[in-house]
Amino acid sequence: LPKVLSMGRQIASALAAAHNKGIVHRDVKLDNVMLVPDAEAAGGERIKILDFGIAKLAPASDVDGVRTSTHLIFGTPAYMAPEQCRGAGQVDDRADVYSLGIVLYELLVGRRPFLGSSSGELMGQHLFMEPPALAQMLPGVPAALDGLVAKLLCKDREQRPRMAEVARQLADLGELYNS
């Protein structure tokens, strides 16, 4: 638990820094998170966020008369926020918050909350199904962490916290469970 909280806080902090610059990653997943040795970091390892290849500036801007297409879908379906499943034009920084919720769930439970055999099936689950509660999948998980992950996985992006708040909450939980 302390390792997952530390990793989650580092991921959230890095994404919050990107969000502060107006950059939305849009493909947050375990394959894009690297754990690298760093003697100066607590625990001797540091998180690096990789592959900003489909990142976008938020909000969609009209630069030289060119607008982001709103009917394209970018991302990895297993980790995509509901609004991202609907199309690229509706995505803001809270899509990364949702994806981080999927990553945390996977790190804690050992599998993602939604499983499917096709991209369409996965996107349908993100759009219309509630994920199994973390506490149901991992009995004994701290209630505060269960509640945080549930907030990250809210279908309504307006109900999700901003990434800087997620980083703060994960840091607080990390202090609680490291002591």
CSV table of N, CA and C in Angstrom, one decimal:
chain,number,residue,atom,x,y,z
A,1,LEU,N,0.8,-1.2,0.0
A,1,LEU,CA,0.0,0.0,0.0
A,1,LEU,C,0.9,1.3,0.0
A,2,PRO,N,1.9,1.4,0.9
A,2,PRO,CA,2.7,2.6,0.8
A,2,PRO,C,3.4,2.8,-0.5
A,3,LYS,N,3.8,1.7,-1.2
A,3,LYS,CA,4.5,1.8,-2.5
A,3,LYS,C,3.5,2.4,-3.5
A,4,VAL,N,2.3,1.8,-3.6
A,4,VAL,CA,1.3,2.3,-4.5
A,4,VAL,C,0.9,3.7,-4.3
A,5,LEU,N,0.8,4.1,-3.0
A,5,LEU,CA,0.5,5.5,-2.7
A,5,LEU,C,1.6,6.4,-3.1
A,6,SER,N,2.8,6.0,-2.9
A,6,SER,CA,4.0,6.8,-3.4
A,6,SER,C,4.0,7.0,-4.9
A,7,MET,N,3.8,5.8,-5.6
A,7,MET,CA,3.8,5.9,-7.0
A,7,MET,C,2.6,6.7,-7.5
A,8,GLY,N,1.4,6.6,-6.9
A,8,GLY,CA,0.3,7.4,-7.4
A,8,GLY,C,0.5,8.8,-7.1
A,9,ARG,N,1.1,9.2,-6.0
A,9,ARG,CA,1.4,10.6,-5.7
A,9,ARG,C,2.4,11.2,-6.8
A,10,GLN,N,3.4,10.4,-7.1
A,10,GLN,CA,4.4,10.9,-8.1
A,10,GLN,C,3.7,11.1,-9.5
A,11,ILE,N,2.9,10.1,-9.9
A,11,ILE,CA,2.2,10.2,-11.1
A,11,ILE,C,1.3,11.4,-11.1
A,12,ALA,N,0.5,11.6,-10.1
A,12,ALA,CA,-0.4,12.7,-10.0
A,12,ALA,C,0.4,14.1,-10.0
A,13,SER,N,1.5,14.1,-9.3
A,13,SER,CA,2.3,15.4,-9.2
A,13,SER,C,2.8,15.7,-10.6
A,14,ALA,N,3.3,14.7,-11.3
A,14,ALA,CA,3.8,15.0,-12.7
A,14,ALA,C,2.7,15.4,-13.6
A,15,LEU,N,1.6,14.8,-13.5
A,15,LEU,CA,0.5,15.2,-14.4
A,15,LEU,C,-0.1,16.5,-14.0
A,16,ALA,N,-0.1,16.9,-12.7
A,16,ALA,CA,-0.6,18.2,-12.3
A,16,ALA,C,0.4,19.3,-12.8
A,17,ALA,N,1.7,19.0,-12.9
A,17,ALA,CA,2.6,20.0,-13.5
A,17,ALA,C,2.3,20.2,-15.0
A,18,ALA,N,2.0,19.1,-15.7
A,18,ALA,CA,1.6,19.2,-17.1
A,18,ALA,C,0.3,20.0,-17.2
A,19,HIS,N,-0.6,19.6,-16.4
A,19,HIS,CA,-1.9,20.3,-16.5
A,19,HIS,C,-1.8,21.8,-16.2
A,20,ASN,N,-0.9,22.2,-15.3
A,20,ASN,CA,-0.6,23.6,-15.0
A,20,ASN,C,-0.1,24.3,-16.2
A,21,LYS,N,0.5,23.6,-17.1
A,21,LYS,CA,1.0,24.2,-18.4
A,21,LYS,C,0.0,24.1,-19.5
A,22,GLY,N,-1.2,23.5,-19.2
A,22,GLY,CA,-2.3,23.4,-20.2
A,22,GLY,C,-2.2,22.2,-21.0
A,23,ILE,N,-1.4,21.2,-20.6
A,23,ILE,CA,-1.2,19.9,-21.3
A,23,ILE,C,-2.0,18.8,-20.7
A,24,VAL,N,-2.8,18.1,-21.5
A,24,VAL,CA,-3.5,16.9,-21.1
A,24,VAL,C,-2.9,15.8,-21.8
A,25,HIS,N,-2.5,14.7,-21.1
A,25,HIS,CA,-1.7,13.6,-21.6
A,25,HIS,C,-2.6,12.7,-22.5
A,26,ARG,N,-3.8,12.4,-22.1
A,26,ARG,CA,-4.8,11.6,-22.9
A,26,ARG,C,-4.5,10.1,-23.1
A,27,ASP,N,-3.4,9.6,-22.5
A,27,ASP,CA,-3.1,8.2,-22.6
A,27,ASP,C,-2.3,7.7,-21.4
A,28,VAL,N,-2.8,8.1,-20.2
A,28,VAL,CA,-2.2,7.7,-18.9
A,28,VAL,C,-2.6,6.2,-18.8
A,29,LYS,N,-1.6,5.4,-18.6
A,29,LYS,CA,-1.7,3.9,-18.5
A,29,LYS,C,-0.4,3.4,-17.9
A,30,LEU,N,-0.4,2.2,-17.4
A,30,LEU,CA,0.8,1.6,-16.8
A,30,LEU,C,2.0,1.5,-17.8
A,31,ASP,N,1.7,1.3,-19.0
A,31,ASP,CA,2.7,1.2,-20.1
A,31,ASP,C,3.4,2.5,-20.2
A,32,ASN,N,2.8,3.6,-19.8
A,32,ASN,CA,3.4,5.0,-20.0
A,32,ASN,C,3.9,5.5,-18.7
A,33,VAL,N,4.1,4.6,-17.7
A,33,VAL,CA,4.7,5.0,-16.4
A,33,VAL,C,6.0,4.2,-16.2
A,34,MET,N,7.1,4.9,-16.0
A,34,MET,CA,8.4,4.2,-15.8
A,34,MET,C,8.9,4.5,-14.5
A,35,LEU,N,9.3,3.4,-13.8
A,35,LEU,CA,10.0,3.6,-12.5
A,35,LEU,C,11.5,3.5,-12.7
A,36,VAL,N,12.2,4.6,-12.4
A,36,VAL,CA,13.6,4.7,-12.7
A,36,VAL,C,14.4,4.8,-11.4
A,37,PRO,N,15.6,4.3,-11.3
A,37,PRO,CA,16.4,4.5,-10.1
A,37,PRO,C,16.8,5.9,-9.9
A,38,ASP,N,16.7,6.4,-8.7
A,38,ASP,CA,17.1,7.8,-8.4
A,38,ASP,C,17.5,7.9,-7.0
A,39,ALA,N,18.8,7.9,-6.7
A,39,ALA,CA,19.3,7.9,-5.4
A,39,ALA,C,18.8,9.1,-4.5
A,40,GLU,N,18.4,10.2,-5.1
A,40,GLU,CA,17.9,11.3,-4.4
A,40,GLU,C,16.5,11.3,-4.1
A,41,ALA,N,15.7,10.3,-4.7
A,41,ALA,CA,14.3,10.2,-4.4
A,41,ALA,C,14.1,9.3,-3.2
A,42,ALA,N,13.0,9.6,-2.5
A,42,ALA,CA,12.6,8.8,-1.4
A,42,ALA,C,12.4,7.3,-1.9
A,43,GLY,N,12.9,6.4,-1.3
A,43,GLY,CA,12.8,5.0,-1.7
A,43,GLY,C,13.8,4.6,-2.8
A,44,GLY,N,14.5,5.6,-3.3
A,44,GLY,CA,15.5,5.3,-4.3
A,44,GLY,C,15.0,5.1,-5.7
A,45,GLU,N,13.7,5.5,-6.0
A,45,GLU,CA,13.1,5.3,-7.3
A,45,GLU,C,12.2,6.5,-7.6
A,46,ARG,N,12.1,6.9,-8.8
A,46,ARG,CA,11.3,8.0,-9.2
A,46,ARG,C,10.4,7.6,-10.4
A,47,ILE,N,9.2,8.2,-10.5
A,47,ILE,CA,8.3,7.9,-11.6
A,47,ILE,C,8.6,8.9,-12.7
A,48,LYS,N,8.6,8.4,-13.9
A,48,LYS,CA,8.6,9.2,-15.2
A,48,LYS,C,7.4,8.9,-16.0
A,49,ILE,N,6.7,9.9,-16.5
A,49,ILE,CA,5.6,9.7,-17.3
A,49,ILE,C,6.1,9.8,-18.8
A,50,LEU,N,5.8,8.8,-19.6
A,50,LEU,CA,6.2,8.7,-20.9
A,50,LEU,C,5.1,8.9,-21.9
A,51,ASP,N,5.5,9.1,-23.2
A,51,ASP,CA,4.6,9.1,-24.3
A,51,ASP,C,3.5,10.2,-24.3
A,52,PHE,N,3.9,11.4,-24.5
A,52,PHE,CA,3.0,12.5,-24.6
A,52,PHE,C,2.6,12.7,-26.1
A,53,GLY,N,2.7,11.6,-26.8
A,53,GLY,CA,2.5,11.7,-28.3
A,53,GLY,C,1.1,12.1,-28.7
A,54,ILE,N,0.1,11.8,-27.9
A,54,ILE,CA,-1.3,12.2,-28.2
A,54,ILE,C,-1.8,13.3,-27.3
A,55,ALA,N,-0.9,13.9,-26.5
A,55,ALA,CA,-1.2,15.0,-25.6
A,55,ALA,C,-1.8,16.1,-26.4
A,56,LYS,N,-2.6,17.0,-25.7
A,56,LYS,CA,-3.1,18.2,-26.4
A,56,LYS,C,-3.1,19.3,-25.4
A,57,LEU,N,-3.1,20.5,-26.0
A,57,LEU,CA,-3.2,21.7,-25.2
A,57,LEU,C,-4.7,21.8,-24.8
A,58,ALA,N,-5.0,22.2,-23.6
A,58,ALA,CA,-6.4,22.4,-23.2
A,58,ALA,C,-6.6,23.8,-22.8
A,59,PRO,N,-7.7,24.4,-23.2
A,59,PRO,CA,-8.8,23.8,-24.0
A,59,PRO,C,-8.4,23.8,-25.5
A,60,ALA,N,-9.2,23.0,-26.3
A,60,ALA,CA,-8.9,23.0,-27.7
A,60,ALA,C,-8.9,24.4,-28.3
A,61,SER,N,-7.9,24.7,-29.0
A,61,SER,CA,-7.7,26.1,-29.4
A,61,SER,C,-7.8,26.2,-30.9
A,62,ASP,N,-8.1,27.3,-31.4
A,62,ASP,CA,-8.2,27.6,-32.8
A,62,ASP,C,-6.9,28.4,-33.2
A,63,VAL,N,-5.9,27.6,-33.7
A,63,VAL,CA,-4.6,28.2,-34.0
A,63,VAL,C,-4.6,28.2,-35.6
A,64,ASP,N,-4.4,29.4,-36.1
A,64,ASP,CA,-4.3,29.5,-37.6
A,64,ASP,C,-5.5,28.9,-38.3
A,65,GLY,N,-6.7,29.0,-37.6
A,65,GLY,CA,-7.9,28.6,-38.2
A,65,GLY,C,-8.1,27.1,-38.2
A,66,VAL,N,-7.2,26.3,-37.5
A,66,VAL,CA,-7.3,24.9,-37.4
A,66,VAL,C,-7.8,24.5,-36.0
A,67,ARG,N,-8.9,23.7,-36.0
A,67,ARG,CA,-9.5,23.3,-34.7
A,67,ARG,C,-9.3,21.8,-34.5
A,68,THR,N,-9.2,21.4,-33.3
A,68,THR,CA,-9.1,20.0,-33.0
A,68,THR,C,-10.4,19.3,-33.4
A,69,SER,N,-10.3,18.2,-34.1
A,69,SER,CA,-11.5,17.5,-34.6
A,69,SER,C,-12.2,16.9,-33.3
A,70,THR,N,-13.5,17.0,-33.3
A,70,THR,CA,-14.3,16.6,-32.1
A,70,THR,C,-14.8,15.2,-32.2
A,71,HIS,N,-14.6,14.5,-33.4
A,71,HIS,CA,-15.2,13.2,-33.6
A,71,HIS,C,-14.1,12.1,-33.6
A,72,LEU,N,-12.9,12.4,-33.3
A,72,LEU,CA,-11.8,11.5,-33.3
A,72,LEU,C,-11.6,10.9,-31.8
A,73,ILE,N,-11.2,9.7,-31.7
A,73,ILE,CA,-11.0,9.1,-30.5
A,73,ILE,C,-9.5,8.7,-30.3
A,74,PHE,N,-8.9,9.3,-29.3
A,74,PHE,CA,-7.5,9.0,-29.0
A,74,PHE,C,-7.4,8.4,-27.6
A,75,GLY,N,-6.4,7.4,-27.5
A,75,GLY,CA,-6.2,6.9,-26.2
A,75,GLY,C,-6.2,5.3,-26.3
A,76,THR,N,-6.0,4.7,-25.1
A,76,THR,CA,-6.1,3.3,-25.0
A,76,THR,C,-7.4,3.0,-24.3
A,77,PRO,N,-8.3,2.3,-25.0
A,77,PRO,CA,-9.7,2.1,-24.5
A,77,PRO,C,-9.8,1.5,-23.0
A,78,ALA,N,-8.9,0.7,-22.6
A,78,ALA,CA,-8.9,0.2,-21.2
A,78,ALA,C,-8.8,1.3,-20.2
A,79,TYR,N,-8.2,2.4,-20.5
A,79,TYR,CA,-7.9,3.5,-19.6
A,79,TYR,C,-8.7,4.8,-19.9
A,80,MET,N,-9.5,4.8,-20.9
A,80,MET,CA,-10.1,6.1,-21.3
A,80,MET,C,-11.3,6.5,-20.5
A,81,ALA,N,-11.4,7.8,-20.2
A,81,ALA,CA,-12.5,8.4,-19.5
A,81,ALA,C,-13.7,8.4,-20.4
A,82,PRO,N,-14.9,8.4,-19.8
A,82,PRO,CA,-16.2,8.4,-20.6
A,82,PRO,C,-16.2,9.5,-21.6
A,83,GLU,N,-15.8,10.7,-21.3
A,83,GLU,CA,-15.9,11.8,-22.2
A,83,GLU,C,-14.9,11.6,-23.4
A,84,GLN,N,-13.8,10.9,-23.1
A,84,GLN,CA,-12.8,10.6,-24.1
A,84,GLN,C,-13.3,9.5,-25.0
A,85,CYS,N,-14.1,8.6,-24.5
A,85,CYS,CA,-14.7,7.6,-25.4
A,85,CYS,C,-15.7,8.2,-26.4
A,86,ARG,N,-16.3,9.4,-26.0
A,86,ARG,CA,-17.2,10.0,-26.9
A,86,ARG,C,-16.6,10.8,-28.0
A,87,GLY,N,-15.3,11.2,-27.8
A,87,GLY,CA,-14.6,12.0,-28.8
A,87,GLY,C,-13.6,12.9,-28.2
A,88,ALA,N,-12.5,13.2,-29.0
A,88,ALA,CA,-11.4,14.0,-28.5
A,88,ALA,C,-11.7,15.4,-28.1
A,89,GLY,N,-12.7,16.0,-28.7
A,89,GLY,CA,-13.0,17.4,-28.5
A,89,GLY,C,-13.6,17.7,-27.1
A,90,GLN,N,-14.0,16.6,-26.4
A,90,GLN,CA,-14.6,16.8,-25.0
A,90,GLN,C,-13.7,16.6,-23.9
A,91,VAL,N,-12.4,16.4,-24.2
A,91,VAL,CA,-11.4,16.0,-23.2
A,91,VAL,C,-10.7,17.2,-22.6
A,92,ASP,N,-10.7,17.2,-21.2
A,92,ASP,CA,-9.8,18.1,-20.5
A,92,ASP,C,-9.0,17.4,-19.5
A,93,ASP,N,-8.3,18.1,-18.6
A,93,ASP,CA,-7.4,17.4,-17.6
A,93,ASP,C,-8.1,16.4,-16.8
A,94,ARG,N,-9.4,16.4,-16.6
A,94,ARG,CA,-10.0,15.5,-15.7
A,94,ARG,C,-10.1,14.1,-16.4
A,95,ALA,N,-9.9,14.0,-17.7
A,95,ALA,CA,-9.7,12.7,-18.3
A,95,ALA,C,-8.5,12.0,-17.8
A,96,ASP,N,-7.4,12.7,-17.6
A,96,ASP,CA,-6.2,12.1,-17.0
A,96,ASP,C,-6.5,11.7,-15.6
A,97,VAL,N,-7.3,12.4,-14.8
A,97,VAL,CA,-7.7,12.0,-13.5
A,97,VAL,C,-8.4,10.6,-13.5
A,98,TYR,N,-9.3,10.5,-14.4
A,98,TYR,CA,-10.0,9.2,-14.5
A,98,TYR,C,-9.0,8.1,-14.8
A,99,SER,N,-8.2,8.3,-15.8
A,99,SER,CA,-7.2,7.3,-16.2
A,99,SER,C,-6.3,6.9,-15.0
A,100,LEU,N,-5.9,7.9,-14.2
A,100,LEU,CA,-5.1,7.6,-13.0
A,100,LEU,C,-5.9,6.7,-12.1
A,101,GLY,N,-7.2,6.9,-12.0
A,101,GLY,CA,-8.1,6.1,-11.2
A,101,GLY,C,-8.0,4.6,-11.6
A,102,ILE,N,-8.0,4.4,-12.9
A,102,ILE,CA,-7.8,3.1,-13.5
A,102,ILE,C,-6.5,2.5,-13.1
A,103,VAL,N,-5.4,3.3,-13.3
A,103,VAL,CA,-4.1,2.8,-12.9
A,103,VAL,C,-4.0,2.5,-11.5
A,104,LEU,N,-4.5,3.3,-10.6
A,104,LEU,CA,-4.4,3.0,-9.1
A,104,LEU,C,-5.2,1.7,-8.8
A,105,TYR,N,-6.4,1.6,-9.4
A,105,TYR,CA,-7.2,0.4,-9.2
A,105,TYR,C,-6.4,-0.9,-9.7
A,106,GLU,N,-5.8,-0.8,-10.8
A,106,GLU,CA,-5.0,-1.9,-11.3
A,106,GLU,C,-3.8,-2.2,-10.5
A,107,LEU,N,-3.1,-1.2,-10.0
A,107,LEU,CA,-2.0,-1.4,-9.1
A,107,LEU,C,-2.4,-2.1,-7.8
A,108,LEU,N,-3.6,-1.7,-7.3
A,108,LEU,CA,-4.0,-2.3,-6.0
A,108,LEU,C,-4.7,-3.6,-6.1
A,109,VAL,N,-5.5,-3.9,-7.2
A,109,VAL,CA,-6.3,-5.1,-7.3
A,109,VAL,C,-5.6,-6.1,-8.2
A,110,GLY,N,-4.7,-5.7,-9.1
A,110,GLY,CA,-4.1,-6.6,-10.0
A,110,GLY,C,-4.8,-6.7,-11.3
A,111,ARG,N,-5.9,-6.0,-11.5
A,111,ARG,CA,-6.6,-5.9,-12.8
A,111,ARG,C,-7.3,-4.6,-12.9
A,112,ARG,N,-7.7,-4.2,-14.1
A,112,ARG,CA,-8.4,-3.0,-14.3
A,112,ARG,C,-9.9,-3.2,-13.9
A,113,PRO,N,-10.6,-2.2,-13.6
A,113,PRO,CA,-12.0,-2.4,-13.2
A,113,PRO,C,-12.9,-2.9,-14.3
A,114,PHE,N,-12.6,-2.6,-15.5
A,114,PHE,CA,-13.4,-3.0,-16.7
A,114,PHE,C,-12.5,-3.9,-17.6
A,115,LEU,N,-13.1,-5.0,-17.9
A,115,LEU,CA,-12.4,-6.0,-18.8
A,115,LEU,C,-13.3,-6.3,-20.0
A,116,GLY,N,-12.8,-6.4,-21.1
A,116,GLY,CA,-13.6,-6.6,-22.3
A,116,GLY,C,-12.7,-7.2,-23.4
A,117,SER,N,-13.3,-7.8,-24.4
A,117,SER,CA,-12.6,-8.4,-25.5
A,117,SER,C,-12.4,-7.5,-26.7
A,118,SER,N,-13.1,-6.3,-26.7
A,118,SER,CA,-12.9,-5.4,-27.8
A,118,SER,C,-12.9,-3.9,-27.3
A,119,SER,N,-12.4,-3.1,-28.1
A,119,SER,CA,-12.4,-1.6,-27.8
A,119,SER,C,-13.8,-1.1,-27.5
A,120,GLY,N,-14.7,-1.5,-28.4
A,120,GLY,CA,-16.1,-1.0,-28.2
A,120,GLY,C,-16.7,-1.5,-26.9
A,121,GLU,N,-16.4,-2.7,-26.5
A,121,GLU,CA,-17.0,-3.2,-25.3
A,121,GLU,C,-16.4,-2.4,-24.1
A,122,LEU,N,-15.1,-2.2,-24.1
A,122,LEU,CA,-14.4,-1.4,-23.0
A,122,LEU,C,-15.0,0.0,-23.0
A,123,MET,N,-15.1,0.6,-24.1
A,123,MET,CA,-15.6,2.0,-24.1
A,123,MET,C,-17.1,2.1,-23.6
A,124,GLY,N,-17.9,1.1,-24.0
A,124,GLY,CA,-19.2,1.0,-23.5
A,124,GLY,C,-19.3,0.9,-22.0
A,125,GLN,N,-18.4,0.1,-21.4
A,125,GLN,CA,-18.3,0.0,-19.9
A,125,GLN,C,-17.9,1.3,-19.3
A,126,HIS,N,-16.9,2.0,-19.9
A,126,HIS,CA,-16.5,3.3,-19.3
A,126,HIS,C,-17.7,4.2,-19.3
A,127,LEU,N,-18.5,4.2,-20.4
A,127,LEU,CA,-19.6,5.1,-20.6
A,127,LEU,C,-20.8,4.8,-19.7
A,128,PHE,N,-21.1,3.5,-19.5
A,128,PHE,CA,-22.4,3.1,-18.9
A,128,PHE,C,-22.4,2.2,-17.7
A,129,MET,N,-21.3,1.6,-17.3
A,129,MET,CA,-21.2,0.7,-16.2
A,129,MET,C,-20.4,1.4,-15.0
A,130,GLU,N,-20.9,1.1,-13.8
A,130,GLU,CA,-20.1,1.5,-12.6
A,130,GLU,C,-19.0,0.5,-12.4
A,131,PRO,N,-17.8,0.9,-12.0
A,131,PRO,CA,-16.8,-0.1,-11.7
A,131,PRO,C,-17.1,-0.8,-10.4
A,132,PRO,N,-16.6,-2.1,-10.3
A,132,PRO,CA,-16.7,-2.7,-9.0
A,132,PRO,C,-16.0,-1.9,-7.9
A,133,ALA,N,-16.6,-1.7,-6.8
A,133,ALA,CA,-16.0,-0.9,-5.7
A,133,ALA,C,-14.6,-1.5,-5.4
A,134,LEU,N,-13.6,-0.6,-5.1
A,134,LEU,CA,-12.3,-1.1,-4.7
A,134,LEU,C,-12.4,-2.0,-3.5
A,135,ALA,N,-13.2,-1.6,-2.5
A,135,ALA,CA,-13.3,-2.3,-1.3
A,135,ALA,C,-13.9,-3.7,-1.5
A,136,GLN,N,-14.7,-3.8,-2.5
A,136,GLN,CA,-15.3,-5.1,-2.9
A,136,GLN,C,-14.2,-6.1,-3.4
A,137,MET,N,-13.3,-5.5,-4.2
A,137,MET,CA,-12.2,-6.3,-4.9
A,137,MET,C,-11.0,-6.5,-3.9
A,138,LEU,N,-10.8,-5.6,-3.0
A,138,LEU,CA,-9.7,-5.6,-2.1
A,138,LEU,C,-10.2,-5.4,-0.7
A,139,PRO,N,-10.7,-6.4,0.0
A,139,PRO,CA,-11.2,-6.2,1.3
A,139,PRO,C,-10.1,-5.7,2.2
A,140,GLY,N,-10.5,-4.8,3.1
A,140,GLY,CA,-9.5,-4.2,4.0
A,140,GLY,C,-8.8,-2.9,3.5
A,141,VAL,N,-9.1,-2.5,2.3
A,141,VAL,CA,-8.5,-1.3,1.7
A,141,VAL,C,-9.0,-0.1,2.6
A,142,PRO,N,-8.1,0.8,2.9
A,142,PRO,CA,-8.6,2.0,3.7
A,142,PRO,C,-9.8,2.7,3.0
A,143,ALA,N,-10.7,3.0,3.8
A,143,ALA,CA,-11.9,3.7,3.3
A,143,ALA,C,-11.6,5.0,2.6
A,144,ALA,N,-10.6,5.7,3.1
A,144,ALA,CA,-10.2,7.0,2.4
A,144,ALA,C,-9.7,6.7,1.0
A,145,LEU,N,-9.0,5.7,0.8
A,145,LEU,CA,-8.4,5.3,-0.5
A,145,LEU,C,-9.6,4.8,-1.4
A,146,ASP,N,-10.4,4.0,-0.9
A,146,ASP,CA,-11.6,3.5,-1.6
A,146,ASP,C,-12.4,4.7,-2.1
A,147,GLY,N,-12.6,5.7,-1.2
A,147,GLY,CA,-13.4,6.9,-1.6
A,147,GLY,C,-12.7,7.7,-2.7
A,148,LEU,N,-11.4,7.8,-2.5
A,148,LEU,CA,-10.6,8.6,-3.5
A,148,LEU,C,-10.7,8.0,-4.9
A,149,VAL,N,-10.4,6.7,-5.0
A,149,VAL,CA,-10.5,6.0,-6.3
A,149,VAL,C,-11.9,6.1,-6.9
A,150,ALA,N,-12.9,6.0,-6.0
A,150,ALA,CA,-14.3,6.1,-6.5
A,150,ALA,C,-14.5,7.5,-7.1
A,151,LYS,N,-14.0,8.5,-6.5
A,151,LYS,CA,-14.1,9.9,-7.0
A,151,LYS,C,-13.4,10.0,-8.4
A,152,LEU,N,-12.2,9.4,-8.5
A,152,LEU,CA,-11.4,9.5,-9.7
A,152,LEU,C,-12.2,8.8,-10.8
A,153,LEU,N,-12.9,7.8,-10.5
A,153,LEU,CA,-13.7,7.0,-11.6
A,153,LEU,C,-15.1,7.5,-11.8
A,154,CYS,N,-15.4,8.7,-11.3
A,154,CYS,CA,-16.8,9.2,-11.5
A,154,CYS,C,-17.0,9.4,-13.0
A,155,LYS,N,-18.2,9.0,-13.5
A,155,LYS,CA,-18.6,9.2,-14.9
A,155,LYS,C,-18.7,10.6,-15.2
A,156,ASP,N,-19.2,11.4,-14.3
A,156,ASP,CA,-19.3,12.9,-14.5
A,156,ASP,C,-18.0,13.6,-14.2
A,157,ARG,N,-17.4,14.1,-15.2
A,157,ARG,CA,-16.0,14.7,-15.0
A,157,ARG,C,-16.1,15.9,-14.0
A,158,GLU,N,-17.2,16.5,-13.9
A,158,GLU,CA,-17.4,17.7,-13.0
A,158,GLU,C,-17.2,17.2,-11.5
A,159,GLN,N,-17.5,15.9,-11.3
A,159,GLN,CA,-17.4,15.4,-9.9
A,159,GLN,C,-16.0,14.9,-9.6
A,160,ARG,N,-15.1,14.8,-10.5
A,160,ARG,CA,-13.7,14.4,-10.3
A,160,ARG,C,-12.9,15.6,-9.8
A,161,PRO,N,-12.0,15.3,-8.8
A,161,PRO,CA,-11.1,16.3,-8.3
A,161,PRO,C,-10.0,16.7,-9.4
A,162,ARG,N,-9.4,17.8,-9.2
A,162,ARG,CA,-8.3,18.2,-10.1
A,162,ARG,C,-7.1,17.4,-9.7
A,163,MET,N,-6.1,17.3,-10.6
A,163,MET,CA,-5.0,16.4,-10.3
A,163,MET,C,-4.1,16.9,-9.2
A,164,ALA,N,-4.0,18.2,-9.0
A,164,ALA,CA,-3.2,18.7,-7.8
A,164,ALA,C,-3.8,18.2,-6.5
A,165,GLU,N,-5.2,18.2,-6.5
A,165,GLU,CA,-5.9,17.8,-5.2
A,165,GLU,C,-5.6,16.3,-5.1
A,166,VAL,N,-5.6,15.5,-6.1
A,166,VAL,CA,-5.4,14.1,-6.1
A,166,VAL,C,-4.0,13.8,-5.5
A,167,ALA,N,-3.0,14.6,-6.0
A,167,ALA,CA,-1.6,14.4,-5.5
A,167,ALA,C,-1.6,14.7,-4.0
A,168,ARG,N,-2.3,15.8,-3.5
A,168,ARG,CA,-2.3,16.1,-2.1
A,168,ARG,C,-2.9,15.0,-1.3
A,169,GLN,N,-4.1,14.5,-1.7
A,169,GLN,CA,-4.7,13.4,-1.0
A,169,GLN,C,-3.9,12.1,-0.9
A,170,LEU,N,-3.2,11.8,-2.0
A,170,LEU,CA,-2.3,10.6,-2.0
A,170,LEU,C,-1.1,10.8,-1.1
A,171,ALA,N,-0.6,12.1,-1.1
A,171,ALA,CA,0.5,12.4,-0.1
A,171,ALA,C,0.0,12.2,1.3
A,172,ASP,N,-1.1,12.7,1.6
A,172,ASP,CA,-1.7,12.6,3.0
A,172,ASP,C,-1.9,11.1,3.3
A,173,LEU,N,-2.5,10.3,2.4
A,173,LEU,CA,-2.6,8.9,2.7
A,173,LEU,C,-1.3,8.2,2.9
A,174,GLY,N,-0.3,8.6,2.0
A,174,GLY,CA,1.0,8.0,2.1
A,174,GLY,C,1.6,8.3,3.5
A,175,GLU,N,1.5,9.5,4.0
A,175,GLU,CA,2.0,9.8,5.3
A,175,GLU,C,1.4,9.0,6.4
A,176,LEU,N,0.0,8.8,6.3
A,176,LEU,CA,-0.7,8.1,7.2
A,176,LEU,C,-0.3,6.6,7.3
A,177,TYR,N,-0.1,6.0,6.1
A,177,TYR,CA,0.3,4.6,6.1
A,177,TYR,C,1.7,4.3,6.1
A,178,ASN,N,2.6,5.3,6.1
A,178,ASN,CA,4.0,5.1,6.2
A,178,ASN,C,4.5,5.2,7.7
A,179,SER,N,3.6,5.8,8.5
A,179,SER,CA,3.9,6.0,9.9
A,179,SER,C,3.5,4.8,10.8
